[in-house]
mmCIF file of C-alpha atoms in Angstrom:
data_model
loop_
_atom_site.group_PDB
_atom_site.id
_atom_site.type_symbol
_atom_site.label_atom_id
_atom_site.label_comp_id
_atom_site.label_asym_id
_atom_site.label_seq_id
_atom_site.Cartn_x
_atom_site.Cartn_y
_atom_site.Cartn_z
ATOM 1 C CA MET T 1 103.898 90.843 99.754
ATOM 2 C CA THR T 2 102.122 93.928 100.031
ATOM 3 C CA PRO T 3 98.812 93.810 100.829
ATOM 4 C CA LEU T 4 96.076 95.309 98.645
ATOM 5 C CA SER T 5 95.445 98.829 99.192
ATOM 6 C CA PHE T 6 92.055 99.392 101.143
ATOM 7 C CA ALA T 7 90.585 102.028 102.845
ATOM 8 C CA PRO T 8 91.868 102.752 106.723
ATOM 9 C CA ALA T 9 88.002 102.063 107.937
ATOM 10 C CA THR T 10 84.673 100.586 107.540
ATOM 11 C CA GLY T 11 81.657 98.986 109.004
ATOM 12 C CA ILE T 12 80.255 95.815 108.617
ATOM 13 C CA GLY T 13 76.935 95.767 107.232
ATOM 14 C CA SER T 14 73.844 96.310 109.291
ATOM 15 C CA LEU T 15 72.482 99.235 111.053
ATOM 16 C CA PRO T 16 69.660 100.153 113.329
ATOM 17 C CA GLY T 17 66.201 101.708 112.265
ATOM 18 C CA GLY T 18 64.518 101.010 109.013
ATOM 19 C CA ASP T 19 64.914 104.032 106.967
ATOM 20 C CA ALA T 20 67.082 103.525 103.833
ATOM 21 C CA ARG T 21 67.503 106.840 103.263
ATOM 22 C CA GLU T 22 68.832 107.410 107.048
ATOM 23 C CA ALA T 23 71.043 104.371 106.550
ATOM 24 C CA ALA T 24 72.655 105.557 103.233
ATOM 25 C CA LYS T 25 73.262 109.089 104.549
ATOM 26 C CA THR T 26 75.022 108.031 107.903
ATOM 27 C CA VAL T 27 77.262 105.566 106.057
ATOM 28 C CA THR T 28 78.512 107.493 103.459
ATOM 29 C CA GLY T 29 78.977 110.295 105.579
ATOM 30 C CA SER T 30 81.124 108.639 108.532
ATOM 31 C CA ILE T 31 82.673 106.561 106.250
ATOM 32 C CA GLU T 32 83.509 108.937 103.014
ATOM 33 C CA ASP T 33 86.155 106.390 101.549
ATOM 34 C CA PHE T 34 85.078 103.294 102.480
ATOM 35 C CA PRO T 35 81.216 103.645 102.483
ATOM 36 C CA PHE T 36 79.081 99.920 102.375
ATOM 37 C CA LEU T 37 75.258 98.879 101.565
ATOM 38 C CA ALA T 38 73.592 99.302 104.825
ATOM 39 C CA GLU T 39 71.504 95.924 105.974
ATOM 40 C CA LEU T 40 68.362 97.348 108.277
ATOM 41 C CA PRO T 41 67.419 94.045 109.469
ATOM 42 C CA ALA T 42 64.941 95.644 112.220
ATOM 43 C CA ARG T 43 62.362 96.167 109.004
ATOM 44 C CA GLY T 44 61.874 92.123 109.713
ATOM 45 C CA PRO T 45 61.841 88.948 107.624
ATOM 46 C CA GLY T 46 64.298 89.183 104.316
ATOM 47 C CA ALA T 47 65.632 92.468 106.123
ATOM 48 C CA ASP T 48 67.715 90.176 107.993
ATOM 49 C CA MET T 49 70.967 88.734 106.131
ATOM 50 C CA ILE T 50 69.584 85.673 105.547
ATOM 51 C CA GLY T 51 66.702 86.777 103.987
ATOM 52 C CA ARG T 52 68.818 89.378 102.234
ATOM 53 C CA THR T 53 70.764 86.958 100.574
ATOM 54 C CA ALA T 54 68.063 84.279 99.914
ATOM 55 C CA GLY T 55 66.585 87.094 97.713
ATOM 56 C CA MET T 56 69.322 87.002 95.645
ATOM 57 C CA LEU T 57 69.663 83.180 94.937
ATOM 58 C CA VAL T 58 68.720 82.334 91.318
ATOM 59 C CA GLU T 59 66.212 79.775 90.410
ATOM 60 C CA LEU T 60 66.136 79.145 94.302
ATOM 61 C CA TYR T 61 63.567 80.292 96.266
ATOM 62 C CA ALA T 62 62.594 80.662 100.332
ATOM 63 C CA ARG T 63 59.940 81.684 102.372
ATOM 64 C CA VAL T 64 59.561 82.447 105.787
ATOM 65 C CA GLU T 65 58.286 79.610 108.100
ATOM 66 C CA PRO T 66 57.940 79.537 111.963
ATOM 67 C CA SER T 67 61.622 77.933 112.225
ATOM 68 C CA GLY T 68 62.863 80.288 110.217
ATOM 69 C CA TRP T 69 63.849 80.314 105.963
ATOM 70 C CA ARG T 70 62.857 76.963 104.228
ATOM 71 C CA LEU T 71 63.323 76.734 99.939
ATOM 72 C CA GLY T 72 60.357 76.186 98.056
ATOM 73 C CA ASP T 73 59.122 75.804 94.768
ATOM 74 C CA ARG T 74 58.475 79.463 93.713
ATOM 75 C CA PRO T 75 59.411 83.243 94.675
ATOM 76 C CA GLY T 76 56.564 83.671 97.281
ATOM 77 C CA ARG T 77 55.761 87.329 99.248
ATOM 78 C CA ASP T 78 58.787 86.992 101.011
ATOM 79 C CA THR T 79 61.456 86.338 98.813
ATOM 80 C CA LYS T 80 60.069 89.684 96.417
ATOM 81 C CA ARG T 81 59.611 91.799 100.047
ATOM 82 C CA ALA T 82 63.334 90.732 100.292
ATOM 83 C CA ARG T 83 63.869 91.904 97.132
ATOM 84 C CA SER T 84 62.180 94.790 97.162
ATOM 85 C CA TRP T 85 63.732 96.197 100.290
ATOM 86 C CA LEU T 86 67.055 95.601 98.485
ATOM 87 C CA GLY T 87 65.840 97.902 95.750
ATOM 88 C CA GLU T 88 64.730 100.455 98.140
ATOM 89 C CA ASP T 89 68.421 100.546 99.736
ATOM 90 C CA LEU T 90 70.296 100.433 96.478
ATOM 91 C CA ASP T 91 68.057 103.477 95.142
ATOM 92 C CA ALA T 92 69.072 105.537 98.148
ATOM 93 C CA LEU T 93 73.054 104.496 98.366
ATOM 94 C CA GLU T 94 72.673 105.531 94.729
ATOM 95 C CA GLU T 95 71.112 108.728 95.605
ATOM 96 C CA PHE T 96 73.855 109.423 98.377
ATOM 97 C CA THR T 97 77.593 108.595 95.861
ATOM 98 C CA ARG T 98 76.511 110.360 92.857
ATOM 99 C CA GLY T 99 79.987 110.603 91.249
ATOM 100 C CA TYR T 100 81.735 108.408 93.487
ATOM 101 C CA GLU T 101 84.501 107.000 93.088
ATOM 102 C CA GLY T 102 86.806 104.721 95.378
ATOM 103 C CA GLN T 103 86.177 101.805 97.561
ATOM 104 C CA LEU T 104 82.089 100.284 97.671
ATOM 105 C CA LYS T 105 81.916 97.203 100.361
ATOM 106 C CA VAL T 106 78.324 95.213 99.570
ATOM 107 C CA GLN T 107 77.906 91.994 101.749
ATOM 108 C CA ALA T 108 76.379 88.555 101.480
ATOM 109 C CA VAL T 109 76.255 85.815 103.635
ATOM 110 C CA GLY T 110 78.501 83.010 102.554
ATOM 111 C CA PRO T 111 77.581 79.921 101.551
ATOM 112 C CA TRP T 112 77.961 77.620 104.169
ATOM 113 C CA THR T 113 76.779 80.054 106.653
ATOM 114 C CA LEU T 114 73.169 79.885 104.111
ATOM 115 C CA ALA T 115 73.412 76.093 104.103
ATOM 116 C CA SER T 116 73.074 75.990 108.020
ATOM 117 C CA ALA T 117 70.060 78.306 107.821
ATOM 118 C CA LEU T 118 67.923 77.709 105.131
ATOM 119 C CA GLU T 119 65.937 74.737 105.971
ATOM 120 C CA LEU T 120 64.822 71.783 103.251
ATOM 121 C CA ARG T 121 61.265 70.659 102.752
ATOM 122 C CA ASN T 122 61.989 68.183 105.666
ATOM 123 C CA GLY T 123 63.059 70.700 107.964
ATOM 124 C CA GLU T 124 66.192 69.712 108.126
ATOM 125 C CA SER T 125 69.261 72.362 107.175
ATOM 126 C CA ALA T 126 70.396 72.453 103.611
ATOM 127 C CA LEU T 127 73.937 71.292 105.263
ATOM 128 C CA SER T 128 72.367 67.843 106.000
ATOM 129 C CA ASP T 129 72.507 67.496 101.790
ATOM 130 C CA PRO T 130 75.637 67.633 100.024
ATOM 131 C CA GLY T 131 73.369 68.020 96.905
ATOM 132 C CA ALA T 132 71.462 70.616 98.305
ATOM 133 C CA CYS T 133 74.717 72.311 99.472
ATOM 134 C CA ARG T 134 76.531 71.848 95.890
ATOM 135 C CA ASP T 135 73.432 73.695 94.047
ATOM 136 C CA LEU T 136 72.725 76.169 96.832
ATOM 137 C CA THR T 137 76.443 77.291 96.648
ATOM 138 C CA ALA T 138 75.701 77.608 92.558
ATOM 139 C CA SER T 139 72.658 79.500 93.099
ATOM 140 C CA LEU T 140 74.130 82.061 95.702
ATOM 141 C CA GLY T 141 77.445 82.364 93.182
ATOM 142 C CA GLU T 142 75.151 83.900 90.281
ATOM 143 C CA GLY T 143 72.930 85.968 92.499
ATOM 144 C CA ILE T 144 76.059 87.603 93.676
ATOM 145 C CA ARG T 145 77.479 87.999 90.220
ATOM 146 C CA LEU T 146 74.030 89.755 89.009
ATOM 147 C CA HIS T 147 74.043 91.676 92.381
ATOM 148 C CA LEU T 148 77.898 93.235 92.103
ATOM 149 C CA ALA T 149 76.237 94.303 88.624
ATOM 150 C CA GLU T 150 73.864 95.896 89.050
ATOM 151 C CA VAL T 151 75.514 98.262 92.148
ATOM 152 C CA GLN T 152 78.360 98.734 89.601
ATOM 153 C CA ARG T 153 75.652 100.130 86.765
ATOM 154 C CA ARG T 154 74.363 102.295 89.691
ATOM 155 C CA ILE T 155 77.841 103.592 90.796
ATOM 156 C CA PRO T 156 80.014 103.120 88.140
ATOM 157 C CA GLY T 157 82.858 104.986 89.674
ATOM 158 C CA ALA T 158 82.603 102.496 92.091
ATOM 159 C CA GLN T 159 85.404 100.122 92.920
ATOM 160 C CA LEU T 160 83.181 97.177 94.669
ATOM 161 C CA VAL T 161 84.784 95.093 97.391
ATOM 162 C CA LEU T 162 82.757 91.939 98.045
ATOM 163 C CA GLN T 163 82.294 90.694 102.071
ATOM 164 C CA LEU T 164 80.954 87.335 102.767
ATOM 165 C CA ASP T 165 79.704 86.683 106.311
ATOM 166 C CA GLU T 166 80.075 83.336 107.373
ATOM 167 C CA PRO T 167 79.820 83.567 111.425
ATOM 168 C CA SER T 168 78.558 79.651 111.203
ATOM 169 C CA LEU T 169 82.091 78.395 109.273
ATOM 170 C CA THR T 170 83.635 76.990 112.434
ATOM 171 C CA ALA T 171 80.430 75.584 113.279
ATOM 172 C CA VAL T 172 80.043 73.794 109.938
ATOM 173 C CA LEU T 173 83.710 72.777 109.823
ATOM 174 C CA ARG T 174 83.485 71.453 113.845
ATOM 175 C CA GLY T 175 80.422 69.569 112.808
ATOM 176 C CA GLN T 176 78.727 71.898 115.938
ATOM 177 C CA VAL T 177 75.247 73.035 113.819
ATOM 178 C CA LYS T 178 71.931 71.548 115.340
ATOM 179 C CA THR T 179 69.977 69.279 113.574
ATOM 180 C CA ALA T 180 66.144 70.233 113.493
ATOM 181 C CA SER T 181 65.098 68.623 116.705
ATOM 182 C CA GLY T 182 68.349 70.404 118.648
ATOM 183 C CA TYR T 183 69.116 66.932 120.284
ATOM 184 C CA ARG T 184 72.192 66.386 117.616
ATOM 185 C CA THR T 185 74.869 68.317 115.323
ATOM 186 C CA HIS T 186 74.874 67.918 111.632
ATOM 187 C CA ARG T 187 78.368 66.009 111.321
ATOM 188 C CA ALA T 188 81.515 68.272 110.337
ATOM 189 C CA VAL T 189 81.956 69.170 106.652
ATOM 190 C CA ASP T 190 85.566 67.838 105.006
ATOM 191 C CA ARG T 191 87.350 71.017 104.837
ATOM 192 C CA GLN T 192 88.678 70.636 100.995
ATOM 193 C CA ILE T 193 84.739 70.752 100.539
ATOM 194 C CA VAL T 194 83.856 73.777 102.141
ATOM 195 C CA GLU T 195 87.154 75.309 100.845
ATOM 196 C CA ALA T 196 86.293 74.535 97.150
ATOM 197 C CA ALA T 197 82.701 76.010 97.577
ATOM 198 C CA LEU T 198 84.214 79.391 99.045
ATOM 199 C CA ARG T 199 86.760 79.364 96.169
ATOM 200 C CA GLU T 200 83.689 78.974 93.634
ATOM 201 C CA VAL T 201 81.333 82.125 95.544
ATOM 202 C CA VAL T 202 84.641 83.989 96.065
ATOM 203 C CA GLY T 203 85.818 83.467 92.208
ATOM 204 C CA VAL T 204 82.579 85.435 91.144
ATOM 205 C CA HIS T 205 83.912 88.628 92.313
ATOM 206 C CA ALA T 206 86.888 88.183 89.354
ATOM 207 C CA GLY T 207 89.283 90.385 89.466
ATOM 208 C CA GLY T 208 88.378 92.751 92.827
ATOM 209 C CA PRO T 209 88.750 91.951 96.349
ATOM 210 C CA VAL T 210 86.858 89.808 98.280
ATOM 211 C CA VAL T 211 86.800 89.728 102.560
ATOM 212 C CA VAL T 212 85.167 86.971 104.579
ATOM 213 C CA HIS T 213 83.430 88.530 107.534
ATOM 214 C CA SER T 214 83.395 86.004 110.727
ATOM 215 C CA CYS T 215 82.394 87.520 114.291
ATOM 216 C CA ALA T 216 82.738 83.738 116.049
ATOM 217 C CA PRO T 217 85.540 82.341 117.699
ATOM 218 C CA ASP T 218 88.678 80.533 115.883
ATOM 219 C CA VAL T 219 88.385 82.244 112.029
ATOM 220 C CA PRO T 220 90.160 79.779 110.140
ATOM 221 C CA PHE T 221 92.045 82.187 108.366
ATOM 222 C CA ALA T 222 94.471 79.721 106.578
ATOM 223 C CA LEU T 223 91.602 77.779 104.675
ATOM 224 C CA LEU T 224 89.918 81.571 103.987
ATOM 225 C CA ARG T 225 93.455 82.400 102.230
ATOM 226 C CA ARG T 226 93.638 79.421 100.152
ATOM 227 C CA ALA T 227 90.411 79.733 99.137
ATOM 228 C CA GLY T 228 90.588 83.451 97.675
ATOM 229 C CA ALA T 229 89.832 85.469 99.979
ATOM 230 C CA THR T 230 91.680 88.895 99.662
ATOM 231 C CA ALA T 231 90.979 89.756 103.569
ATOM 232 C CA VAL T 232 89.173 88.589 106.824
ATOM 233 C CA SER T 233 87.294 90.473 108.734
ATOM 234 C CA PHE T 234 86.931 89.333 112.508
ATOM 235 C CA ASP T 235 86.307 90.251 115.976
ATOM 236 C CA PHE T 236 89.648 91.627 117.630
ATOM 237 C CA SER T 237 88.581 90.564 120.984
ATOM 238 C CA LEU T 238 88.199 87.136 119.981
ATOM 239 C CA LEU T 239 91.754 86.379 119.168
ATOM 240 C CA THR T 240 93.880 84.395 121.656
ATOM 241 C CA GLU T 241 97.942 84.210 121.558
ATOM 242 C CA ARG T 242 97.163 80.845 119.644
ATOM 243 C CA ASP T 243 95.934 82.362 116.649
ATOM 244 C CA ASP T 244 99.245 84.380 116.510
ATOM 245 C CA ASP T 245 101.129 82.288 113.847
ATOM 246 C CA MET T 246 97.928 82.206 111.563
ATOM 247 C CA ILE T 247 98.056 85.907 111.866
ATOM 248 C CA GLY T 248 101.420 86.361 111.243
ATOM 249 C CA GLU T 249 101.374 83.981 107.868
ATOM 250 C CA ALA T 250 98.131 85.578 106.459
ATOM 251 C CA VAL T 251 99.933 89.456 106.631
ATOM 252 C CA GLU T 252 102.717 88.129 105.280
ATOM 253 C CA ALA T 253 100.871 86.331 102.803
ATOM 254 C CA GLY T 254 99.277 90.127 102.083
ATOM 255 C CA THR T 255 95.797 89.169 104.050
ATOM 256 C CA ARG T 256 94.393 92.487 104.496
ATOM 257 C CA LEU T 257 92.906 92.312 108.327
ATOM 258 C CA PHE T 258 89.428 94.145 108.949
ATOM 259 C CA ALA T 259 90.168 94.446 112.592
ATOM 260 C CA GLY T 260 86.645 94.820 114.708
ATOM 261 C CA VAL T 261 87.495 96.941 117.454
ATOM 262 C CA VAL T 262 84.827 98.986 118.150
ATOM 263 C CA PRO T 263 81.978 97.862 120.135
ATOM 264 C CA GLY T 264 79.152 96.708 118.092
ATOM 265 C CA THR T 265 75.998 97.401 120.935
ATOM 266 C CA ASP T 266 75.712 101.153 122.765
ATOM 267 C CA GLY T 267 78.454 101.356 125.510
ATOM 268 C CA PRO T 268 81.513 104.130 126.313
ATOM 269 C CA LEU T 269 84.197 104.212 123.347
ATOM 270 C CA SER T 270 87.275 104.499 124.266
ATOM 271 C CA ASP T 271 89.928 107.278 122.797
ATOM 272 C CA PRO T 272 90.994 106.469 119.443
ATOM 273 C CA ALA T 273 94.161 105.263 120.144
ATOM 274 C CA GLY T 274 93.327 103.486 122.806
ATOM 275 C CA SER T 275 90.819 101.206 120.581
ATOM 276 C CA VAL T 276 93.613 100.060 118.572
ATOM 277 C CA MET T 277 96.285 99.796 121.324
ATOM 278 C CA GLY T 278 95.589 95.809 121.364
ATOM 279 C CA VAL T 279 96.396 95.565 117.293
ATOM 280 C CA ARG T 280 99.552 97.384 118.476
ATOM 281 C CA THR T 281 100.409 94.979 120.749
ATOM 282 C CA LEU T 282 100.323 91.886 118.778
ATOM 283 C CA TRP T 283 102.277 93.580 116.276
ATOM 284 C CA ARG T 284 104.338 93.718 118.246
ATOM 285 C CA ARG T 285 104.613 90.575 119.954
ATOM 286 C CA LEU T 286 104.103 88.802 115.993
ATOM 287 C CA GLY T 287 107.208 91.023 115.364
ATOM 288 C CA LEU T 288 105.571 92.681 112.232
ATOM 289 C CA ARG T 289 107.470 95.631 111.094
ATOM 290 C CA PRO T 290 105.480 98.754 112.660
ATOM 291 C CA GLY T 291 105.630 100.511 109.212
ATOM 292 C CA LEU T 292 103.386 97.840 108.131
ATOM 293 C CA LEU T 293 100.318 98.136 110.288
ATOM 294 C CA ALA T 294 98.627 100.558 108.148
ATOM 295 C CA GLU T 295 98.965 98.761 105.249
ATOM 296 C CA SER T 296 97.475 95.574 106.876
ATOM 297 C CA VAL T 297 94.653 96.807 109.087
ATOM 298 C CA THR T 298 91.020 98.567 108.146
ATOM 299 C CA VAL T 299 89.376 99.457 111.182
ATOM 300 C CA ALA T 300 85.944 98.350 111.720
ATOM 301 C CA PRO T 301 82.969 97.678 114.243
ATOM 302 C CA ALA T 302 83.610 94.202 115.785
ATOM 303 C CA CYS T 303 79.832 92.896 114.692
ATOM 304 C CA GLY T 304 77.265 94.737 112.593
ATOM 305 C CA LEU T 305 75.372 97.704 114.842
ATOM 306 C CA ALA T 306 71.907 96.397 114.327
ATOM 307 C CA GLY T 307 71.493 96.273 118.149
ATOM 308 C CA ALA T 308 73.124 99.453 118.790
ATOM 309 C CA SER T 309 70.982 102.872 118.910
ATOM 310 C CA PRO T 310 71.214 105.042 115.880
ATOM 311 C CA GLU T 311 73.540 107.961 117.832
ATOM 312 C CA TYR T 312 75.363 104.913 118.724
ATOM 313 C CA ALA T 313 75.963 103.697 115.395
ATOM 314 C CA ARG T 314 77.055 107.230 113.819
ATOM 315 C CA LYS T 315 79.621 107.879 116.914
ATOM 316 C CA ALA T 316 80.870 103.989 116.289
ATOM 317 C CA LEU T 317 81.613 104.169 112.349
ATOM 318 C CA ALA T 318 83.210 107.436 113.121
ATOM 319 C CA HIS T 319 85.221 106.441 115.217
ATOM 320 C CA CYS T 320 86.672 103.549 113.737
ATOM 321 C CA VAL T 321 87.812 106.620 110.991
ATOM 322 C CA ARG T 322 89.708 108.498 114.090
ATOM 323 C CA ALA T 323 91.337 104.887 115.695
ATOM 324 C CA ALA T 324 92.831 104.014 111.934
ATOM 325 C CA ARG T 325 93.545 107.873 111.634
ATOM 326 C CA SER T 326 95.730 107.398 115.269
ATOM 327 C CA LEU T 327 97.284 103.467 114.170
ATOM 328 C CA ALA T 328 98.724 105.417 110.854
ATOM 329 C CA ASP T 329 100.073 108.591 112.634
ATOM 330 C CA ASN T 330 101.809 106.445 115.260
ATOM 331 C CA PRO T 331 102.484 102.667 114.184
ATOM 332 C CA GLU T 332 104.399 102.074 117.430
#
């Protein structure tokens, strides 16, 4: 099966700094074919990925407590601040994408990472309550639907790609999410329940591509495929040979791989060909056709760039574009 066509390179989501216009300028200038709505967590609570997504929820609200984000009865200043920053980021992106036609990526936290991070009134995470998880999934799905409609209204020529960030997904499946006390862990959630909730949120972007991103080890590729993900984004350095079969099956089923090969924090960058050498090696090991490489892989940073310097973040995004070009020009 031929993978859905994606641009060859993009970013993950977060960038350093707190200037929305500067972030939009960096994104659209560095990743011309596949820009994304940047997140700027350095601004504080509400600009972080959990706070931003909590601000999208419909008929559920969250506020900041010393222990983290907690669900409450009404929208408070933290919800209002999250929504205000999102509006500011959309204004900036709209300004720098006038007349743009092509793929545009927007990110939101997926249902299981959100359930792991948001607390109920008793201080335990929503993950501890199956009913709360169901309510959260429904609210998140509606919030994302409204968010996508707003982005489409502002940038009508964009082909929207939804990215769901699920770094806690493996921990949820394995029963490794800690309780509020820190002494125990929440029991593992049944894989069918996990898959059903993901499918519900993925289905909100009906007919549009959905990427699920995790920079944690042991990404459950097969489960994400069954849930309807068009592509899986991951930290390439965390792959082991035991992932080979799942990767091979994903590629053959037409799933796009967003290979995170560029480090997310400051450091020396290799030449572009060197950055994708591991991808070529994997391809040979799997016995996959070299010509399928550029059709199946989008090059990205390993994770968000919030912890990088602004100069490195710009270099990393530009490096992803050059590395993708190297992969296309010389797949072998």
